[in-house]
PDB file of N, CA, C, O and CB in Angstrom:
ATOM      1  N   ASN A   1     150.208  94.784 103.082  1.00  0.00           N
ATOM      2  CA  ASN A   1     151.395  94.183 103.662  1.00  0.00           C
ATOM      3  C   ASN A   1     152.061  93.246 102.663  1.00  0.00           C
ATOM      4  O   ASN A   1     151.413  92.699 101.771  1.00  0.00           O
ATOM      5  CB  ASN A   1     151.042  93.432 104.947  1.00  0.00           C
ATOM      6  N   LEU A   2     153.342  93.078 102.828  1.00  0.00           N
ATOM      7  CA  LEU A   2     154.129  92.224 101.953  1.00  0.00           C
ATOM      8  C   LEU A   2     154.748  91.116 102.793  1.00  0.00           C
ATOM      9  O   LEU A   2     155.409  91.388 103.796  1.00  0.00           O
ATOM     10  CB  LEU A   2     155.225  93.040 101.203  1.00  0.00           C
ATOM     11  N   MET A   3     154.537  89.880 102.389  1.00  0.00           N
ATOM     12  CA  MET A   3     155.127  88.752 103.108  1.00  0.00           C
ATOM     13  C   MET A   3     156.395  88.317 102.384  1.00  0.00           C
ATOM     14  O   MET A   3     156.392  88.098 101.172  1.00  0.00           O
ATOM     15  CB  MET A   3     154.118  87.568 103.224  1.00  0.00           C
ATOM     16  N   ILE A   4     157.476  88.195 103.148  1.00  0.00           N
ATOM     17  CA  ILE A   4     158.760  87.743 102.615  1.00  0.00           C
ATOM     18  C   ILE A   4     159.079  86.412 103.266  1.00  0.00           C
ATOM     19  O   ILE A   4     158.911  86.238 104.473  1.00  0.00           O
ATOM     20  CB  ILE A   4     159.902  88.791 102.872  1.00  0.00           C
ATOM     21  N   GLN A   5     159.543  85.471 102.450  1.00  0.00           N
ATOM     22  CA  GLN A   5     159.873  84.154 102.987  1.00  0.00           C
ATOM     23  C   GLN A   5     161.268  83.739 102.552  1.00  0.00           C
ATOM     24  O   GLN A   5     161.613  83.795 101.372  1.00  0.00           O
ATOM     25  CB  GLN A   5     158.842  83.110 102.536  1.00  0.00           C
ATOM     26  N   PHE A   6     162.067  83.320 103.535  1.00  0.00           N
ATOM     27  CA  PHE A   6     163.377  82.733 103.297  1.00  0.00           C
ATOM     28  C   PHE A   6     163.326  81.347 103.918  1.00  0.00           C
ATOM     29  O   PHE A   6     163.043  81.215 105.109  1.00  0.00           O
ATOM     30  CB  PHE A   6     164.554  83.617 103.901  1.00  0.00           C
ATOM     31  N   ASP A   7     163.589  80.332 103.146  1.00  0.00           N
ATOM     32  CA  ASP A   7     163.492  78.960 103.649  1.00  0.00           C
ATOM     33  C   ASP A   7     164.422  78.669 104.810  1.00  0.00           C
ATOM     34  O   ASP A   7     164.059  77.938 105.732  1.00  0.00           O
ATOM     35  CB  ASP A   7     163.777  78.002 102.547  1.00  0.00           C
ATOM     36  N   ASP A   8     165.624  79.236 104.772  1.00  0.00           N
ATOM     37  CA  ASP A   8     166.607  78.922 105.812  1.00  0.00           C
ATOM     38  C   ASP A   8     166.858  80.086 106.768  1.00  0.00           C
ATOM     39  O   ASP A   8     167.897  80.123 107.428  1.00  0.00           O
ATOM     40  CB  ASP A   8     167.911  78.510 105.172  1.00  0.00           C
ATOM     41  N   ALA A   9     165.931  81.031 106.855  1.00  0.00           N
ATOM     42  CA  ALA A   9     166.152  82.206 107.707  1.00  0.00           C
ATOM     43  C   ALA A   9     166.034  81.846 109.179  1.00  0.00           C
ATOM     44  O   ALA A   9     164.985  81.401 109.645  1.00  0.00           O
ATOM     45  CB  ALA A   9     165.154  83.317 107.362  1.00  0.00           C
ATOM     46  N   ARG A  10     167.116  82.042 109.894  1.00  0.00           N
ATOM     47  CA  ARG A  10     167.108  81.827 111.335  1.00  0.00           C
ATOM     48  C   ARG A  10     167.580  83.083 112.063  1.00  0.00           C
ATOM     49  O   ARG A  10     167.772  83.086 113.279  1.00  0.00           O
ATOM     50  CB  ARG A  10     167.994  80.626 111.707  1.00  0.00           C
ATOM     51  N   GLU A  11     167.756  84.119 111.305  1.00  0.00           N
ATOM     52  CA  GLU A  11     168.242  85.365 111.870  1.00  0.00           C
ATOM     53  C   GLU A  11     167.427  86.516 111.285  1.00  0.00           C
ATOM     54  O   GLU A  11     166.538  86.296 110.462  1.00  0.00           O
ATOM     55  CB  GLU A  11     169.762  85.554 111.590  1.00  0.00           C
ATOM     56  N   SER A  12     167.721  87.703 111.698  1.00  0.00           N
ATOM     57  CA  SER A  12     166.992  88.846 111.167  1.00  0.00           C
ATOM     58  C   SER A  12     167.531  89.219 109.791  1.00  0.00           C
ATOM     59  O   SER A  12     168.622  88.808 109.395  1.00  0.00           O
ATOM     60  CB  SER A  12     167.087  90.046 112.128  1.00  0.00           C
ATOM     61  N   ALA A  13     166.744  90.001 109.084  1.00  0.00           N
ATOM     62  CA  ALA A  13     167.117  90.437 107.742  1.00  0.00           C
ATOM     63  C   ALA A  13     167.107  91.954 107.696  1.00  0.00           C
ATOM     64  O   ALA A  13     166.402  92.604 108.469  1.00  0.00           O
ATOM     65  CB  ALA A  13     166.159  89.848 106.672  1.00  0.00           C
ATOM     66  N   VAL A  14     167.884  92.508 106.797  1.00  0.00           N
ATOM     67  CA  VAL A  14     167.802  93.928 106.494  1.00  0.00           C
ATOM     68  C   VAL A  14     166.903  94.035 105.275  1.00  0.00           C
ATOM     69  O   VAL A  14     167.204  93.473 104.222  1.00  0.00           O
ATOM     70  CB  VAL A  14     169.232  94.577 106.244  1.00  0.00           C
ATOM     71  N   VAL A  15     165.787  94.766 105.420  1.00  0.00           N
ATOM     72  CA  VAL A  15     164.835  94.919 104.340  1.00  0.00           C
ATOM     73  C   VAL A  15     164.848  96.392 103.918  1.00  0.00           C
ATOM     74  O   VAL A  15     164.698  97.298 104.739  1.00  0.00           O
ATOM     75  CB  VAL A  15     163.398  94.451 104.771  1.00  0.00           C
ATOM     76  N   GLU A  16     165.033  96.598 102.612  1.00  0.00           N
ATOM     77  CA  GLU A  16     165.045  97.945 102.056  1.00  0.00           C
ATOM     78  C   GLU A  16     163.988  98.037 100.971  1.00  0.00           C
ATOM     79  O   GLU A  16     163.824  97.115 100.171  1.00  0.00           O
ATOM     80  CB  GLU A  16     166.446  98.311 101.496  1.00  0.00           C
ATOM     81  N   VAL A  17     163.273  99.153 100.947  1.00  0.00           N
ATOM     82  CA  VAL A  17     162.272  99.405  99.922  1.00  0.00           C
ATOM     83  C   VAL A  17     162.708 100.663  99.173  1.00  0.00           C
ATOM     84  O   VAL A  17     162.948 101.712  99.772  1.00  0.00           O
ATOM     85  CB  VAL A  17     160.825  99.566 100.543  1.00  0.00           C
ATOM     86  N   TYR A  18     162.804 100.532  97.845  1.00  0.00           N
ATOM     87  CA  TYR A  18     163.231 101.634  96.977  1.00  0.00           C
ATOM     88  C   TYR A  18     162.084 102.057  96.085  1.00  0.00           C
ATOM     89  O   TYR A  18     161.267 101.228  95.685  1.00  0.00           O
ATOM     90  CB  TYR A  18     164.454 101.231  96.126  1.00  0.00           C
ATOM     91  N   ASP A  19     162.016 103.364  95.764  1.00  0.00           N
ATOM     92  CA  ASP A  19     161.032 103.805  94.772  1.00  0.00           C
ATOM     93  C   ASP A  19     161.640 103.656  93.379  1.00  0.00           C
ATOM     94  O   ASP A  19     162.773 103.196  93.236  1.00  0.00           O
ATOM     95  CB  ASP A  19     160.589 105.286  95.032  1.00  0.00           C
ATOM     96  N   VAL A  20     160.884 104.047  92.356  1.00  0.00           N
ATOM     97  CA  VAL A  20     161.353 103.843  90.977  1.00  0.00           C
ATOM     98  C   VAL A  20     162.561 104.716  90.638  1.00  0.00           C
ATOM     99  O   VAL A  20     163.245 104.464  89.646  1.00  0.00           O
ATOM    100  CB  VAL A  20     160.225 104.132  89.995  1.00  0.00           C
ATOM    101  N   ASN A  21     162.830 105.738  91.450  1.00  0.00           N
ATOM    102  CA  ASN A  21     163.983 106.605  91.237  1.00  0.00           C
ATOM    103  C   ASN A  21     165.216 106.134  91.994  1.00  0.00           C
ATOM    104  O   ASN A  21     166.262 106.781  91.946  1.00  0.00           O
ATOM    105  CB  ASN A  21     163.647 108.013  91.647  1.00  0.00           C
ATOM    106  N   GLY A  22     165.095 104.998  92.700  1.00  0.00           N
ATOM    107  CA  GLY A  22     166.226 104.440  93.418  1.00  0.00           C
ATOM    108  C   GLY A  22     166.419 104.995  94.815  1.00  0.00           C
ATOM    109  O   GLY A  22     167.406 104.672  95.475  1.00  0.00           O
ATOM    110  N   ARG A  23     165.492 105.828  95.280  1.00  0.00           N
ATOM    111  CA  ARG A  23     165.588 106.370  96.639  1.00  0.00           C
ATOM    112  C   ARG A  23     165.111 105.339  97.653  1.00  0.00           C
ATOM    113  O   ARG A  23     164.138 104.623  97.417  1.00  0.00           O
ATOM    114  CB  ARG A  23     164.763 107.669  96.770  1.00  0.00           C
ATOM    115  N   VAL A  24     165.805 105.271  98.781  1.00  0.00           N
ATOM    116  CA  VAL A  24     165.399 104.358  99.853  1.00  0.00           C
ATOM    117  C   VAL A  24     164.186 104.973 100.549  1.00  0.00           C
ATOM    118  O   VAL A  24     164.265 106.065 101.112  1.00  0.00           O
ATOM    119  CB  VAL A  24     166.578 104.100 100.876  1.00  0.00           C
ATOM    120  N   ILE A  25     163.067 104.255 100.501  1.00  0.00           N
ATOM    121  CA  ILE A  25     161.823 104.707 101.125  1.00  0.00           C
ATOM    122  C   ILE A  25     161.712 104.142 102.535  1.00  0.00           C
ATOM    123  O   ILE A  25     161.190 104.799 103.435  1.00  0.00           O
ATOM    124  CB  ILE A  25     160.600 104.287 100.278  1.00  0.00           C
ATOM    125  N   MET A  26     162.200 102.932 102.720  1.00  0.00           N
ATOM    126  CA  MET A  26     162.122 102.269 104.023  1.00  0.00           C
ATOM    127  C   MET A  26     163.335 101.366 104.167  1.00  0.00           C
ATOM    128  O   MET A  26     163.748 100.694 103.221  1.00  0.00           O
ATOM    129  CB  MET A  26     160.791 101.453 104.174  1.00  0.00           C
ATOM    130  N   GLN A  27     163.896 101.363 105.363  1.00  0.00           N
ATOM    131  CA  GLN A  27     164.990 100.442 105.671  1.00  0.00           C
ATOM    132  C   GLN A  27     164.805 100.009 107.110  1.00  0.00           C
ATOM    133  O   GLN A  27     164.681 100.843 108.006  1.00  0.00           O
ATOM    134  CB  GLN A  27     166.405 101.104 105.444  1.00  0.00           C
ATOM    135  N   ARG A  28     164.786  98.705 107.330  1.00  0.00           N
ATOM    136  CA  ARG A  28     164.581  98.203 108.686  1.00  0.00           C
ATOM    137  C   ARG A  28     165.200  96.827 108.831  1.00  0.00           C
ATOM    138  O   ARG A  28     165.367  96.085 107.863  1.00  0.00           O
ATOM    139  CB  ARG A  28     163.085  98.155 109.032  1.00  0.00           C
ATOM    140  N   GLU A  29     165.532  96.515 110.066  1.00  0.00           N
ATOM    141  CA  GLU A  29     165.962  95.157 110.383  1.00  0.00           C
ATOM    142  C   GLU A  29     164.705  94.418 110.821  1.00  0.00           C
ATOM    143  O   GLU A  29     163.982  94.873 111.708  1.00  0.00           O
ATOM    144  CB  GLU A  29     167.096  95.126 111.507  1.00  0.00           C
ATOM    145  N   GLN A  30     164.457  93.298 110.203  1.00  0.00           N
ATOM    146  CA  GLN A  30     163.202  92.579 110.388  1.00  0.00           C
ATOM    147  C   GLN A  30     163.495  91.163 110.868  1.00  0.00           C
ATOM    148  O   GLN A  30     164.321  90.460 110.286  1.00  0.00           O
ATOM    149  CB  GLN A  30     162.378  92.554 109.075  1.00  0.00           C
ATOM    150  N   ALA A  31     162.816  90.754 111.927  1.00  0.00           N
ATOM    151  CA  ALA A  31     162.964  89.389 112.431  1.00  0.00           C
ATOM    152  C   ALA A  31     162.121  88.430 111.597  1.00  0.00           C
ATOM    153  O   ALA A  31     161.045  88.794 111.122  1.00  0.00           O
ATOM    154  CB  ALA A  31     162.558  89.306 113.921  1.00  0.00           C
ATOM    155  N   PHE A  32     162.608  87.217 111.421  1.00  0.00           N
ATOM    156  CA  PHE A  32     161.879  86.193 110.688  1.00  0.00           C
ATOM    157  C   PHE A  32     161.413  85.125 111.662  1.00  0.00           C
ATOM    158  O   PHE A  32     162.215  84.567 112.411  1.00  0.00           O
ATOM    159  CB  PHE A  32     162.754  85.576 109.570  1.00  0.00           C
ATOM    160  N   ALA A  33     160.131  84.845 111.652  1.00  0.00           N
ATOM    161  CA  ALA A  33     159.568  83.770 112.472  1.00  0.00           C
ATOM    162  C   ALA A  33     159.301  82.596 111.542  1.00  0.00           C
ATOM    163  O   ALA A  33     158.445  82.686 110.662  1.00  0.00           O
ATOM    164  CB  ALA A  33     158.250  84.227 113.223  1.00  0.00           C
ATOM    165  N   GLN A  34     160.010  81.516 111.725  1.00  0.00           N
ATOM    166  CA  GLN A  34     159.878  80.314 110.888  1.00  0.00           C
ATOM    167  C   GLN A  34     160.070  80.633 109.413  1.00  0.00           C
ATOM    168  O   GLN A  34     159.381  80.079 108.557  1.00  0.00           O
ATOM    169  CB  GLN A  34     158.510  79.664 111.099  1.00  0.00           C
ATOM    170  N   GLY A  35     161.023  81.541 109.114  1.00  0.00           N
ATOM    171  CA  GLY A  35     161.369  81.852 107.734  1.00  0.00           C
ATOM    172  C   GLY A  35     160.483  82.863 107.056  1.00  0.00           C
ATOM    173  O   GLY A  35     160.675  83.140 105.872  1.00  0.00           O
ATOM    174  N   THR A  36     159.496  83.440 107.773  1.00  0.00           N
ATOM    175  CA  THR A  36     158.561  84.379 107.161  1.00  0.00           C
ATOM    176  C   THR A  36     158.524  85.685 107.941  1.00  0.00           C
ATOM    177  O   THR A  36     158.606  85.692 109.170  1.00  0.00           O
ATOM    178  CB  THR A  36     157.158  83.769 107.082  1.00  0.00           C
ATOM    179  N   SER A  37     158.401  86.782 107.215  1.00  0.00           N
ATOM    180  CA  SER A  37     158.274  88.088 107.837  1.00  0.00           C
ATOM    181  C   SER A  37     157.286  88.927 107.032  1.00  0.00           C
ATOM    182  O   SER A  37     157.180  88.771 105.816  1.00  0.00           O
ATOM    183  CB  SER A  37     159.652  88.794 107.936  1.00  0.00           C
ATOM    184  N   VAL A  38     156.569  89.810 107.708  1.00  0.00           N
ATOM    185  CA  VAL A  38     155.593  90.667 107.041  1.00  0.00           C
ATOM    186  C   VAL A  38     156.075  92.111 107.130  1.00  0.00           C
ATOM    187  O   VAL A  38     156.421  92.604 108.204  1.00  0.00           O
ATOM    188  CB  VAL A  38     154.173  90.510 107.676  1.00  0.00           C
ATOM    189  N   ILE A  39     156.090  92.773 105.979  1.00  0.00           N
ATOM    190  CA  ILE A  39     156.521  94.163 105.886  1.00  0.00           C
ATOM    191  C   ILE A  39     155.290  95.030 105.641  1.00  0.00           C
ATOM    192  O   ILE A  39     154.579  94.812 104.660  1.00  0.00           O
ATOM    193  CB  ILE A  39     157.584  94.356 104.750  1.00  0.00           C
ATOM    194  N   PRO A  40     155.018  96.008 106.506  1.00  0.00           N
ATOM    195  CA  PRO A  40     153.853  96.870 106.296  1.00  0.00           C
ATOM    196  C   PRO A  40     154.113  97.876 105.176  1.00  0.00           C
ATOM    197  O   PRO A  40     155.117  98.589 105.191  1.00  0.00           O
ATOM    198  CB  PRO A  40     153.489  97.609 107.597  1.00  0.00           C
ATOM    199  N   LEU A  41     153.209  97.926 104.215  1.00  0.00           N
ATOM    200  CA  LEU A  41     153.346  98.856 103.095  1.00  0.00           C
ATOM    201  C   LEU A  41     152.203  99.861 103.045  1.00  0.00           C
ATOM    202  O   LEU A  41     152.084 100.600 102.067  1.00  0.00           O
ATOM    203  CB  LEU A  41     153.413  98.092 101.787  1.00  0.00           C
ATOM    204  N   ALA A  42     151.370  99.907 104.060  1.00  0.00           N
ATOM    205  CA  ALA A  42     150.172 100.757 104.052  1.00  0.00           C
ATOM    206  C   ALA A  42     150.501 102.240 103.860  1.00  0.00           C
ATOM    207  O   ALA A  42     149.739 102.959 103.214  1.00  0.00           O
ATOM    208  CB  ALA A  42     149.403 100.575 105.349  1.00  0.00           C
ATOM    209  N   ARG A  43     151.610 102.698 104.405  1.00  0.00           N
ATOM    210  CA  ARG A  43     151.927 104.128 104.319  1.00  0.00           C
ATOM    211  C   ARG A  43     152.532 104.537 102.977  1.00  0.00           C
ATOM    212  O   ARG A  43     152.718 105.725 102.715  1.00  0.00           O
ATOM    213  CB  ARG A  43     152.878 104.502 105.425  1.00  0.00           C
ATOM    214  N   LEU A  44     152.836 103.565 102.134  1.00  0.00           N
ATOM    215  CA  LEU A  44     153.417 103.879 100.835  1.00  0.00           C
ATOM    216  C   LEU A  44     152.334 104.263  99.829  1.00  0.00           C
ATOM    217  O   LEU A  44     151.234 103.709  99.839  1.00  0.00           O
ATOM    218  CB  LEU A  44     154.227 102.688 100.313  1.00  0.00           C
ATOM    219  N   ALA A  45     152.659 105.206  98.973  1.00  0.00           N
ATOM    220  CA  ALA A  45     151.739 105.621  97.920  1.00  0.00           C
ATOM    221  C   ALA A  45     151.631 104.526  96.859  1.00  0.00           C
ATOM    222  O   ALA A  45     152.492 103.650  96.768  1.00  0.00           O
ATOM    223  CB  ALA A  45     152.202 106.951  97.283  1.00  0.00           C
ATOM    224  N   THR A  46     150.579 104.586  96.071  1.00  0.00           N
ATOM    225  CA  THR A  46     150.413 103.673  94.952  1.00  0.00           C
ATOM    226  C   THR A  46     151.611 103.833  94.015  1.00  0.00           C
ATOM    227  O   THR A  46     152.034 104.953  93.728  1.00  0.00           O
ATOM    228  CB  THR A  46     149.068 103.939  94.201  1.00  0.00           C
ATOM    229  N   GLY A  47     152.151 102.716  93.542  1.00  0.00           N
ATOM    230  CA  GLY A  47     153.275 102.807  92.628  1.00  0.00           C
ATOM    231  C   GLY A  47     154.078 101.522  92.585  1.00  0.00           C
ATOM    232  O   GLY A  47     153.663 100.483  93.098  1.00  0.00           O
ATOM    233  N   VAL A  48     155.244 101.625  91.954  1.00  0.00           N
ATOM    234  CA  VAL A  48     156.147 100.484  91.782  1.00  0.00           C
ATOM    235  C   VAL A  48     157.334 100.680  92.716  1.00  0.00           C
ATOM    236  O   VAL A  48     157.911 101.764  92.800  1.00  0.00           O
ATOM    237  CB  VAL A  48     156.618 100.340  90.289  1.00  0.00           C
ATOM    238  N   TYR A  49     157.679  99.615  93.405  1.00  0.00           N
ATOM    239  CA  TYR A  49     158.790  99.636  94.363  1.00  0.00           C
ATOM    240  C   TYR A  49     159.675  98.422  94.149  1.00  0.00           C
ATOM    241  O   TYR A  49     159.245  97.425  93.570  1.00  0.00           O
ATOM    242  CB  TYR A  49     158.268  99.673  95.820  1.00  0.00           C
ATOM    243  N   VAL A  50     160.907  98.509  94.616  1.00  0.00           N
ATOM    244  CA  VAL A  50     161.820  97.374  94.620  1.00  0.00           C
ATOM    245  C   VAL A  50     162.105  97.068  96.087  1.00  0.00           C
ATOM    246  O   VAL A  50     162.488  97.952  96.854  1.00  0.00           O
ATOM    247  CB  VAL A  50     163.156  97.675  93.804  1.00  0.00           C
ATOM    248  N   VAL A  51     161.911  95.803  96.467  1.00  0.00           N
ATOM    249  CA  VAL A  51     162.171  95.371  97.834  1.00  0.00           C
ATOM    250  C   VAL A  51     163.395  94.471  97.814  1.00  0.00           C
ATOM    251  O   VAL A  51     163.462  93.503  97.056  1.00  0.00           O
ATOM    252  CB  VAL A  51     160.935  94.634  98.449  1.00  0.00           C
ATOM    253  N   ARG A  52     164.354  94.807  98.655  1.00  0.00           N
ATOM    254  CA  ARG A  52     165.591  94.024  98.749  1.00  0.00           C
ATOM    255  C   ARG A  52     165.723  93.528 100.179  1.00  0.00           C
ATOM    256  O   ARG A  52     165.725  94.320 101.121  1.00  0.00           O
ATOM    257  CB  ARG A  52     166.847  94.869  98.327  1.00  0.00           C
ATOM    258  N   ALA A  53     165.831  92.228 100.335  1.00  0.00           N
ATOM    259  CA  ALA A  53     165.993  91.613 101.658  1.00  0.00           C
ATOM    260  C   ALA A  53     167.321  90.880 101.696  1.00  0.00           C
ATOM    261  O   ALA A  53     167.636  90.094 100.803  1.00  0.00           O
ATOM    262  CB  ALA A  53     164.816  90.641 101.983  1.00  0.00           C
ATOM    263  N   THR A  54     168.098  91.145 102.740  1.00  0.00           N
ATOM    264  CA  THR A  54     169.410  90.516 102.908  1.00  0.00           C
ATOM    265  C   THR A  54     169.427  89.747 104.214  1.00  0.00           C
ATOM    266  O   THR A  54     169.224  90.315 105.287  1.00  0.00           O
ATOM    267  CB  THR A  54     170.551  91.571 102.879  1.00  0.00           C
ATOM    268  N   VAL A  55     169.673  88.437 104.112  1.00  0.00           N
ATOM    269  CA  VAL A  55     169.819  87.571 105.292  1.00  0.00           C
ATOM    270  C   VAL A  55     171.176  86.911 105.176  1.00  0.00           C
ATOM    271  O   VAL A  55     171.397  86.077 104.297  1.00  0.00           O
ATOM    272  CB  VAL A  55     168.656  86.493 105.396  1.00  0.00           C
ATOM    273  N   GLY A  56     172.089  87.284 106.064  1.00  0.00           N
ATOM    274  CA  GLY A  56     173.441  86.740 105.974  1.00  0.00           C
ATOM    275  C   GLY A  56     174.051  87.107 104.627  1.00  0.00           C
ATOM    276  O   GLY A  56     174.152  88.286 104.291  1.00  0.00           O
ATOM    277  N   GLN A  57     174.458  86.103 103.856  1.00  0.00           N
ATOM    278  CA  GLN A  57     175.048  86.314 102.531  1.00  0.00           C
ATOM    279  C   GLN A  57     174.015  86.216 101.413  1.00  0.00           C
ATOM    280  O   GLN A  57     174.365  86.372 100.243  1.00  0.00           O
ATOM    281  CB  GLN A  57     176.154  85.305 102.290  1.00  0.00           C
ATOM    282  N   THR A  58     172.755  85.961 101.746  1.00  0.00           N
ATOM    283  CA  THR A  58     171.698  85.783 100.746  1.00  0.00           C
ATOM    284  C   THR A  58     170.945  87.085 100.542  1.00  0.00           C
ATOM    285  O   THR A  58     170.467  87.692 101.500  1.00  0.00           O
ATOM    286  CB  THR A  58     170.724  84.666 101.170  1.00  0.00           C
ATOM    287  N   VAL A  59     170.840  87.515  99.282  1.00  0.00           N
ATOM    288  CA  VAL A  59     170.123  88.738  98.930  1.00  0.00           C
ATOM    289  C   VAL A  59     169.012  88.381  97.955  1.00  0.00           C
ATOM    290  O   VAL A  59     169.230  87.657  96.983  1.00  0.00           O
ATOM    291  CB  VAL A  59     171.085  89.806  98.316  1.00  0.00           C
ATOM    292  N   SER A  60     167.824  88.895  98.224  1.00  0.00           N
ATOM    293  CA  SER A  60     166.686  88.682  97.338  1.00  0.00           C
ATOM    294  C   SER A  60     166.109  90.038  96.969  1.00  0.00           C
ATOM    295  O   SER A  60     165.908  90.886  97.839  1.00  0.00           O
ATOM    296  CB  SER A  60     165.605  87.774  98.007  1.00  0.00           C
ATOM    297  N   THR A  61     165.841  90.249  95.688  1.00  0.00           N
ATOM    298  CA  THR A  61     165.290  91.521  95.211  1.00  0.00           C
ATOM    299  C   THR A  61     164.043  91.225  94.381  1.00  0.00           C
ATOM    300  O   THR A  61     164.065  90.363  93.502  1.00  0.00           O
ATOM    301  CB  THR A  61     166.350  92.324  94.370  1.00  0.00           C
ATOM    302  N   GLN A  62     162.952  91.948  94.666  1.00  0.00           N
ATOM    303  CA  GLN A  62     161.704  91.750  93.938  1.00  0.00           C
ATOM    304  C   GLN A  62     161.074  93.097  93.634  1.00  0.00           C
ATOM    305  O   GLN A  62     161.173  94.041  94.418  1.00  0.00           O
ATOM    306  CB  GLN A  62     160.729  90.863  94.743  1.00  0.00           C
ATOM    307  N   LYS A  63     160.423  93.168  92.476  1.00  0.00           N
ATOM    308  CA  LYS A  63     159.637  94.346  92.132  1.00  0.00           C
ATOM    309  C   LYS A  63     158.241  94.144  92.722  1.00  0.00           C
ATOM    310  O   LYS A  63     157.668  93.060  92.623  1.00  0.00           O
ATOM    311  CB  LYS A  63     159.582  94.573  90.568  1.00  0.00           C
ATOM    312  N   VAL A  64     157.699  95.202  93.339  1.00  0.00           N
ATOM    313  CA  VAL A  64     156.378  95.144  93.961  1.00  0.00           C
ATOM    314  C   VAL A  64     155.549  96.297  93.404  1.00  0.00           C
ATOM    315  O   VAL A  64     156.015  97.433  93.321  1.00  0.00           O
ATOM    316  CB  VAL A  64     156.475  95.216  95.531  1.00  0.00           C
ATOM    317  N   ILE A  65     154.312  95.983  93.025  1.00  0.00           N
ATOM    318  CA  ILE A  65     153.392  97.009  92.543  1.00  0.00           C
ATOM    319  C   ILE A  65     152.300  97.182  93.589  1.00  0.00           C
ATOM    320  O   ILE A  65     151.550  96.250  93.877  1.00  0.00           O
ATOM    321  CB  ILE A  65     152.785  96.631  91.144  1.00  0.00           C
ATOM    322  N   LYS A  66     152.216  98.389  94.158  1.00  0.00           N
ATOM    323  CA  LYS A  66     151.180  98.681  95.146  1.00  0.00           C
ATOM    324  C   LYS A  66     150.049  99.392  94.436  1.00  0.00           C
ATOM    325  O   LYS A  66     150.255 100.412  93.779  1.00  0.00           O
ATOM    326  CB  LYS A  66     151.734  99.542  96.328  1.00  0.00           C
ATOM    327  N   GLN A  67     148.859  98.850  94.573  1.00  0.00           N
ATOM    328  CA  GLN A  67     147.695  99.451  93.912  1.00  0.00           C
ATOM    329  C   GLN A  67     146.819 100.157  94.895  1.00  0.00           C
ATOM    330  O   GLN A  67     145.794 100.722  94.515  1.00  0.00           O
ATOM    331  CB  GLN A  67     146.890  98.406  93.176  1.00  0.00           C
TER     332      GLN A  67
END
């Protein structure tokens, strides 16, 4: 699982997971409880992914390596 934290999140976020080829692997609207949300990654194969979370006008992008 991947934990995402936004300090000022009071609303839901759109979370997108991309593979190394830029294909969208997962896209979901995720609720944040006290600024934190957990994204399940168990079904994803081992590899490198890019996770993009958008809350309002704030966008955060991180590279994630699943082993």
